[in-house]
GROMACS .gro file of N, CA and C in nm:
model
  366
    1MET      N    1   0.110   2.625  -6.994
    1MET     CA    2   0.152   2.568  -6.851
    1MET      C    3   0.162   2.596  -6.703
    2GLN      N    4   0.121   2.767  -6.707
    2GLN     CA    5   0.087   2.801  -6.578
    2GLN      C    6  -0.051   2.691  -6.570
    3TYR      N    7  -0.104   2.677  -6.640
    3TYR     CA    8  -0.265   2.639  -6.585
    3TYR      C    9  -0.248   2.498  -6.514
    4THR      N   10  -0.122   2.447  -6.585
    4THR     CA   11  -0.088   2.287  -6.545
    4THR      C   12  -0.028   2.279  -6.425
    5SER      N   13   0.015   2.382  -6.417
    5SER     CA   14   0.087   2.370  -6.255
    5SER      C   15  -0.001   2.482  -6.175
    6LYS      N   16  -0.087   2.553  -6.160
    6LYS     CA   17  -0.232   2.571  -6.080
    6LYS      C   18  -0.292   2.464  -6.054
    7ARG      N   19  -0.294   2.408  -6.140
    7ARG     CA   20  -0.405   2.290  -6.154
    7ARG      C   21  -0.348   2.116  -6.006
    8SER      N   22  -0.154   2.135  -6.093
    8SER     CA   23  -0.118   2.051  -5.952
    8SER      C   24  -0.120   2.130  -5.845
    9MET      N   25  -0.089   2.246  -5.819
    9MET     CA   26  -0.103   2.377  -5.684
    9MET      C   27  -0.249   2.312  -5.607
   10VAL      N   28  -0.350   2.372  -5.693
   10VAL     CA   29  -0.503   2.265  -5.675
   10VAL      C   30  -0.542   2.120  -5.623
   11TYR      N   31  -0.495   2.019  -5.694
   11TYR     CA   32  -0.477   1.948  -5.633
   11TYR      C   33  -0.368   1.852  -5.529
   12LEU      N   34  -0.304   1.972  -5.465
   12LEU     CA   35  -0.149   1.899  -5.397
   12LEU      C   36  -0.240   1.978  -5.240
   13THR      N   37  -0.298   2.130  -5.277
   13THR     CA   38  -0.343   2.143  -5.163
   13THR      C   39  -0.484   2.046  -5.165
   14ILE      N   40  -0.567   1.997  -5.242
   14ILE     CA   41  -0.701   2.000  -5.209
   14ILE      C   42  -0.650   1.823  -5.081
   15THR      N   43  -0.458   1.722  -5.196
   15THR     CA   44  -0.445   1.628  -5.126
   15THR      C   45  -0.376   1.687  -4.954
   16LEU      N   46  -0.393   1.733  -4.933
   16LEU     CA   47  -0.240   1.789  -4.769
   16LEU      C   48  -0.410   1.789  -4.701
   17ILE      N   49  -0.546   1.837  -4.752
   17ILE     CA   50  -0.667   1.933  -4.707
   17ILE      C   51  -0.661   1.774  -4.607
   18TYR      N   52  -0.668   1.699  -4.703
   18TYR     CA   53  -0.778   1.549  -4.689
   18TYR      C   54  -0.671   1.454  -4.605
   19LEU      N   55  -0.530   1.478  -4.623
   19LEU     CA   56  -0.419   1.397  -4.480
   19LEU      C   57  -0.414   1.498  -4.364
   20ILE      N   58  -0.472   1.617  -4.409
   20ILE     CA   59  -0.415   1.647  -4.226
   20ILE      C   60  -0.569   1.601  -4.182
   21LEU      N   61  -0.701   1.599  -4.221
   21LEU     CA   62  -0.779   1.602  -4.191
   21LEU      C   63  -0.838   1.471  -4.143
   22SER      N   64  -0.770   1.345  -4.190
   22SER     CA   65  -0.787   1.227  -4.217
   22SER      C   66  -0.680   1.194  -4.102
   23SER      N   67  -0.636   1.286  -4.107
   23SER     CA   68  -0.484   1.249  -3.943
   23SER      C   69  -0.550   1.301  -3.839
   24CYS      N   70  -0.628   1.263  -3.807
   24CYS     CA   71  -0.693   1.441  -3.756
   24CYS      C   72  -0.878   1.285  -3.676
   25SER      N   73  -0.871   1.235  -3.568
   25SER     CA   74  -0.982   1.143  -3.479
   25SER      C   75  -0.955   1.160  -3.382
   26LYS      N   76  -1.054   1.068  -3.325
   26LYS     CA   77  -1.081   1.094  -3.169
   26LYS      C   78  -0.975   1.003  -3.133
   27ASN      N   79  -0.951   0.897  -3.172
   27ASN     CA   80  -0.889   0.819  -3.081
   27ASN      C   81  -0.760   0.745  -3.221
   28GLN      N   82  -0.780   0.855  -3.165
   28GLN     CA   83  -0.552   0.902  -3.156
   28GLN      C   84  -0.435   0.813  -3.038
   29ALA      N   85  -0.506   0.906  -2.955
   29ALA     CA   86  -0.405   0.847  -2.844
   29ALA      C   87  -0.499   0.683  -2.773
   30GLU      N   88  -0.377   0.638  -2.693
   30GLU     CA   89  -0.495   0.528  -2.637
   30GLU      C   90  -0.556   0.641  -2.507
   31PRO      N   91  -0.654   0.488  -2.472
   31PRO     CA   92  -0.774   0.521  -2.332
   31PRO      C   93  -0.690   0.539  -2.259
   32ILE      N   94  -0.718   0.659  -2.183
   32ILE     CA   95  -0.627   0.692  -2.068
   32ILE      C   96  -0.739   0.544  -1.970
   33GLU      N   97  -0.747   0.408  -1.957
   33GLU     CA   98  -0.811   0.346  -1.741
   33GLU      C   99  -0.741   0.413  -1.658
   34PRO      N  100  -0.818   0.386  -1.534
   34PRO     CA  101  -0.833   0.400  -1.424
   34PRO      C  102  -0.715   0.266  -1.412
   35ALA      N  103  -0.631   0.346  -1.264
   35ALA     CA  104  -0.522   0.200  -1.209
   35ALA      C  105  -0.645   0.116  -1.130
   36LYS      N  106  -0.551  -0.028  -1.114
   36LYS     CA  107  -0.645   0.010  -1.073
   36LYS      C  108  -0.592  -0.076  -0.899
   37PRO      N  109  -0.649  -0.117  -0.856
   37PRO     CA  110  -0.622  -0.108  -0.655
   37PRO      C  111  -0.552  -0.152  -0.633
   38GLU      N  112  -0.452  -0.193  -0.524
   38GLU     CA  113  -0.399  -0.244  -0.552
   38GLU      C  114  -0.435  -0.368  -0.442
   39GLU      N  115  -0.352  -0.479  -0.452
   39GLU     CA  116  -0.435  -0.557  -0.379
   39GLU      C  117  -0.412  -0.547  -0.230
   40PRO      N  118  -0.515  -0.599  -0.147
   40PRO     CA  119  -0.505  -0.589   0.027
   40PRO      C  120  -0.397  -0.707   0.021
   41ALA      N  121  -0.352  -0.588   0.119
   41ALA     CA  122  -0.244  -0.712   0.196
   41ALA      C  123  -0.346  -0.802   0.312
   42ALA      N  124  -0.169  -0.889   0.335
   42ALA     CA  125  -0.278  -1.043   0.412
   42ALA      C  126  -0.244  -0.939   0.526
   43LYS      N  127  -0.419  -1.011   0.597
   43LYS     CA  128  -0.439  -1.006   0.697
   43LYS      C  129  -0.370  -0.970   0.798
   44ILE      N  130  -0.367  -0.911   0.889
   44ILE     CA  131  -0.295  -0.908   1.021
   44ILE      C  132  -0.319  -0.975   1.151
   45THR      N  133  -0.310  -1.136   1.246
   45THR     CA  134  -0.380  -1.114   1.290
   45THR      C  135  -0.359  -1.141   1.355
   46TYR      N  136  -0.311  -1.253   1.568
   46TYR     CA  137  -0.282  -1.181   1.616
   46TYR      C  138  -0.190  -1.304   1.628
   47ASN      N  139  -0.286  -1.459   1.539
   47ASN     CA  140  -0.227  -1.597   1.592
   47ASN      C  141  -0.147  -1.610   1.439
   48ASN      N  142  -0.160  -1.527   1.316
   48ASN     CA  143  -0.025  -1.528   1.229
   48ASN      C  144   0.039  -1.412   1.239
   49PHE      N  145   0.076  -1.269   1.330
   49PHE     CA  146   0.201  -1.215   1.360
   49PHE      C  147   0.215  -1.211   1.479
   50VAL      N  148   0.113  -1.157   1.517
   50VAL     CA  149   0.150  -1.053   1.675
   50VAL      C  150   0.174  -1.175   1.785
   51GLN      N  151   0.163  -1.282   1.813
   51GLN     CA  152   0.165  -1.420   1.907
   51GLN      C  153   0.328  -1.428   1.858
   52GLY      N  154   0.358  -1.498   1.697
   52GLY     CA  155   0.524  -1.507   1.749
   52GLY      C  156   0.613  -1.367   1.736
   53LEU      N  157   0.591  -1.276   1.710
   53LEU     CA  158   0.632  -1.131   1.696
   53LEU      C  159   0.660  -1.126   1.871
   54LEU      N  160   0.588  -1.183   1.952
   54LEU     CA  161   0.565  -1.111   2.089
   54LEU      C  162   0.625  -1.244   2.182
   55GLN      N  163   0.663  -1.320   2.136
   55GLN     CA  164   0.715  -1.437   2.157
   55GLN      C  165   0.913  -1.418   2.130
   56SER      N  166   0.848  -1.394   2.058
   56SER     CA  167   1.025  -1.354   2.027
   56SER      C  168   1.091  -1.281   2.095
   57LYS      N  169   0.978  -1.139   2.106
   57LYS     CA  170   1.024  -1.011   2.107
   57LYS      C  171   1.026  -1.000   2.268
   58CYS      N  172   0.916  -1.034   2.371
   58CYS     CA  173   0.874  -0.988   2.496
   58CYS      C  174   0.909  -1.074   2.672
   59ALA      N  175   0.849  -1.222   2.508
   59ALA     CA  176   0.826  -1.359   2.627
   59ALA      C  177   0.978  -1.322   2.741
   60MET      N  178   1.047  -1.337   2.676
   60MET     CA  179   1.183  -1.375   2.744
   60MET      C  180   1.217  -1.252   2.860
   61CYS      N  181   1.138  -1.151   2.874
   61CYS     CA  182   1.157  -1.099   2.983
   61CYS      C  183   1.010  -1.069   3.072
   62HIS      N  184   0.864  -1.084   3.009
   62HIS     CA  185   0.729  -1.104   3.022
   62HIS      C  186   0.650  -1.189   3.093
   63ALA      N  187   0.759  -1.294   3.032
   63ALA     CA  188   0.680  -1.481   3.068
   63ALA      C  189   0.668  -1.549   3.195
   64PRO      N  190   0.589  -1.548   3.323
   64PRO     CA  191   0.485  -1.565   3.377
   64PRO      C  192   0.688  -1.611   3.465
   65GLY      N  193   0.670  -1.591   3.552
   65GLY     CA  194   0.784  -1.636   3.605
   65GLY      C  195   0.961  -1.557   3.570
   66ASN      N  196   0.918  -1.505   3.479
   66ASN     CA  197   1.069  -1.348   3.422
   66ASN      C  198   1.036  -1.234   3.520
   67SER      N  199   1.146  -1.118   3.491
   67SER     CA  200   1.187  -1.035   3.542
   67SER      C  201   1.113  -0.921   3.570
   68ALA      N  202   1.037  -0.886   3.422
   68ALA     CA  203   0.924  -0.798   3.466
   68ALA      C  204   0.851  -0.864   3.403
   69ALA      N  205   0.789  -1.010   3.487
   69ALA     CA  206   0.654  -1.039   3.494
   69ALA      C  207   0.576  -0.974   3.584
   70ALA      N  208   0.614  -0.903   3.678
   70ALA     CA  209   0.526  -0.822   3.786
   70ALA      C  210   0.497  -0.670   3.742
   71ILE      N  211   0.553  -0.602   3.572
   71ILE     CA  212   0.464  -0.488   3.538
   71ILE      C  213   0.355  -0.602   3.423
   72TRP      N  214   0.425  -0.684   3.390
   72TRP     CA  215   0.230  -0.742   3.305
   72TRP      C  216   0.353  -0.876   3.186
   73THR      N  217   0.224  -1.001   3.236
   73THR     CA  218   0.279  -1.108   3.218
   73THR      C  219   0.220  -1.141   3.102
   74TYR      N  220   0.317  -1.259   2.998
   74TYR     CA  221   0.252  -1.244   2.848
   74TYR      C  222   0.231  -1.365   2.873
   75SER      N  223   0.039  -1.422   2.823
   75SER     CA  224   0.027  -1.568   2.903
   75SER      C  225  -0.038  -1.583   2.753
   76GLY      N  226  -0.095  -1.532   2.641
   76GLY     CA  227  -0.165  -1.523   2.512
   76GLY      C  228  -0.196  -1.465   2.497
   77TYR      N  229  -0.328  -1.446   2.352
   77TYR     CA  230  -0.384  -1.318   2.363
   77TYR      C  231  -0.530  -1.278   2.415
   78SER      N  232  -0.520  -1.257   2.551
   78SER     CA  233  -0.669  -1.221   2.606
   78SER      C  234  -0.552  -1.129   2.699
   79ALA      N  235  -0.386  -1.163   2.757
   79ALA     CA  236  -0.362  -1.104   2.818
   79ALA      C  237  -0.288  -0.975   2.734
   80VAL      N  238  -0.274  -0.931   2.622
   80VAL     CA  239  -0.239  -0.847   2.509
   80VAL      C  240  -0.334  -0.794   2.453
   81THR      N  241  -0.474  -0.823   2.520
   81THR     CA  242  -0.581  -0.735   2.464
   81THR      C  243  -0.544  -0.644   2.607
   82GLY      N  244  -0.551  -0.757   2.689
   82GLY     CA  245  -0.668  -0.672   2.803
   82GLY      C  246  -0.501  -0.561   2.800
   83ASN      N  247  -0.403  -0.572   2.849
   83ASN     CA  248  -0.378  -0.455   2.844
   83ASN      C  249  -0.281  -0.447   2.720
   84SER      N  250  -0.383  -0.376   2.611
   84SER     CA  251  -0.307  -0.356   2.508
   84SER      C  252  -0.283  -0.185   2.481
   85ALA      N  253  -0.331  -0.132   2.575
   85ALA     CA  254  -0.348   0.022   2.568
   85ALA      C  255  -0.146   0.036   2.640
   86ASN      N  256  -0.170   0.023   2.748
   86ASN     CA  257  -0.026   0.030   2.794
   86ASN      C  258   0.087  -0.043   2.663
   87ILE      N  259   0.033  -0.109   2.591
   87ILE     CA  260   0.229  -0.231   2.522
   87ILE      C  261   0.175  -0.097   2.353
   88LYS      N  262   0.065  -0.075   2.341
   88LYS     CA  263   0.054   0.020   2.236
   88LYS      C  264   0.175   0.214   2.273
   89ARG      N  265   0.173   0.163   2.419
   89ARG     CA  266   0.151   0.314   2.413
   89ARG      C  267   0.348   0.305   2.436
   90ALA      N  268   0.419   0.203   2.457
   90ALA     CA  269   0.524   0.101   2.515
   90ALA      C  270   0.541   0.084   2.421
   91VAL      N  271   0.531   0.065   2.344
   91VAL     CA  272   0.597   0.006   2.197
   91VAL      C  273   0.632   0.007   2.058
   92ILE      N  274   0.455   0.111   2.031
   92ILE     CA  275   0.456   0.213   1.913
   92ILE      C  276   0.480   0.341   1.908
   93THR      N  277   0.434   0.432   2.065
   93THR     CA  278   0.416   0.606   2.048
   93THR      C  279   0.588   0.581   2.138
   94ASN      N  280   0.583   0.509   2.207
   94ASN     CA  281   0.681   0.583   2.369
   94ASN      C  282   0.843   0.509   2.284
   95LYS      N  283   0.820   0.405   2.193
   95LYS     CA  284   0.918   0.314   2.136
   95LYS      C  285   1.042   0.266   2.258
   96THR      N  286   0.931   0.229   2.416
   96THR     CA  287   1.097   0.162   2.479
   96THR      C  288   1.102   0.034   2.502
   97MET      N  289   0.953  -0.078   2.475
   97MET     CA  290   1.051  -0.180   2.425
   97MET      C  291   1.017  -0.182   2.280
   98PRO      N  292   1.063  -0.328   2.344
   98PRO     CA  293   1.104  -0.397   2.435
   98PRO      C  294   1.293  -0.309   2.441
   99LYS      N  295   1.289  -0.373   2.537
   99LYS     CA  296   1.401  -0.318   2.568
   99LYS      C  297   1.594  -0.437   2.555
  100THR      N  298   1.523  -0.477   2.436
  100THR     CA  299   1.607  -0.605   2.402
  100THR      C  300   1.684  -0.580   2.245
  101GLY      N  301   1.610  -0.420   2.234
  101GLY     CA  302   1.575  -0.388   2.070
  101GLY      C  303   1.484  -0.345   1.973
  102SER      N  304   1.493  -0.285   1.964
  102SER     CA  305   1.357  -0.214   1.888
  102SER      C  306   1.300  -0.295   1.776
  103LEU      N  307   1.196  -0.280   1.745
  103LEU     CA  308   1.059  -0.365   1.670
  103LEU      C  309   1.115  -0.289   1.514
  104SER      N  310   1.176  -0.321   1.369
  104SER     CA  311   1.168  -0.294   1.249
  104SER      C  312   1.063  -0.184   1.308
  105ALA      N  313   1.112  -0.102   1.119
  105ALA     CA  314   1.039  -0.024   1.083
  105ALA      C  315   0.852  -0.116   1.045
  106SER      N  316   0.877  -0.245   0.964
  106SER     CA  317   0.857  -0.319   0.876
  106SER      C  318   0.713  -0.380   1.044
  107GLU      N  319   0.806  -0.386   1.100
  107GLU     CA  320   0.755  -0.506   1.285
  107GLU      C  321   0.624  -0.391   1.320
  108LEU      N  322   0.628  -0.290   1.335
  108LEU     CA  323   0.636  -0.166   1.408
  108LEU      C  324   0.499  -0.119   1.348
  109GLN      N  325   0.494  -0.087   1.204
  109GLN     CA  326   0.367  -0.061   1.149
  109GLN      C  327   0.295  -0.212   1.140
  110SER      N  328   0.341  -0.324   1.088
  110SER     CA  329   0.192  -0.420   1.105
  110SER      C  330   0.112  -0.458   1.266
  111LEU      N  331   0.202  -0.424   1.361
  111LEU     CA  332   0.140  -0.442   1.566
  111LEU      C  333   0.047  -0.319   1.495
  112SER      N  334   0.066  -0.189   1.477
  112SER     CA  335  -0.002  -0.081   1.487
  112SER      C  336  -0.103  -0.112   1.406
  113THR      N  337  -0.135  -0.134   1.293
  113THR     CA  338  -0.229  -0.179   1.191
  113THR      C  339  -0.340  -0.279   1.296
  114TRP      N  340  -0.255  -0.422   1.286
  114TRP     CA  341  -0.317  -0.458   1.409
  114TRP      C  342  -0.435  -0.390   1.499
  115PHE      N  343  -0.339  -0.316   1.548
  115PHE     CA  344  -0.440  -0.203   1.691
  115PHE      C  345  -0.531  -0.166   1.639
  116ASP      N  346  -0.505  -0.131   1.537
  116ASP     CA  347  -0.579  -0.027   1.467
  116ASP      C  348  -0.696  -0.102   1.416
  117ASN      N  349  -0.718  -0.252   1.355
  117ASN     CA  350  -0.779  -0.302   1.315
  117ASN      C  351  -0.834  -0.403   1.416
  118GLY      N  352  -0.900  -0.393   1.560
  118GLY     CA  353  -0.917  -0.431   1.638
  118GLY      C  354  -0.871  -0.511   1.707
  119MET      N  355  -0.811  -0.611   1.684
  119MET     CA  356  -0.664  -0.651   1.698
  119MET      C  357  -0.747  -0.841   1.696
  120PRO      N  358  -0.778  -0.870   1.584
  120PRO     CA  359  -0.861  -1.012   1.539
  120PRO      C  360  -0.725  -1.099   1.563
  121GLU      N  361  -0.783  -1.177   1.629
  121GLU     CA  362  -0.738  -1.334   1.673
  121GLU      C  363  -0.683  -1.409   1.609
  122GLN      N  364  -0.815  -1.413   1.482
  122GLN     CA  365  -0.726  -1.554   1.304
  122GLN      C  366  -0.754  -1.402   1.172
   0.00000   0.00000   0.00000
């Protein structure tokens, strides 16, 4: 009987070693894949964002014939780009404009991005 139990112990040990070794492989975990880059945001231009923002937030005071037109007159793309440093300072840096209320964080970020990207018209 002792011979049989030693034999069983050997088979059991060999079986356990085989199971342990077969469970070890290089392909146990899912491979790590690099993160996919975020989709680029829509290009912010004067025509698709800035024009509407300035018409709704600035034109009531800075349109020709209105009270603040003496300081700066909003009359289109060239008026904005020609006075961009002052607009950027008043709206984004100092946040003193518009007088009728501040821009949302999203509007400020989009306007800042537009300035930083060279103020594309289209």
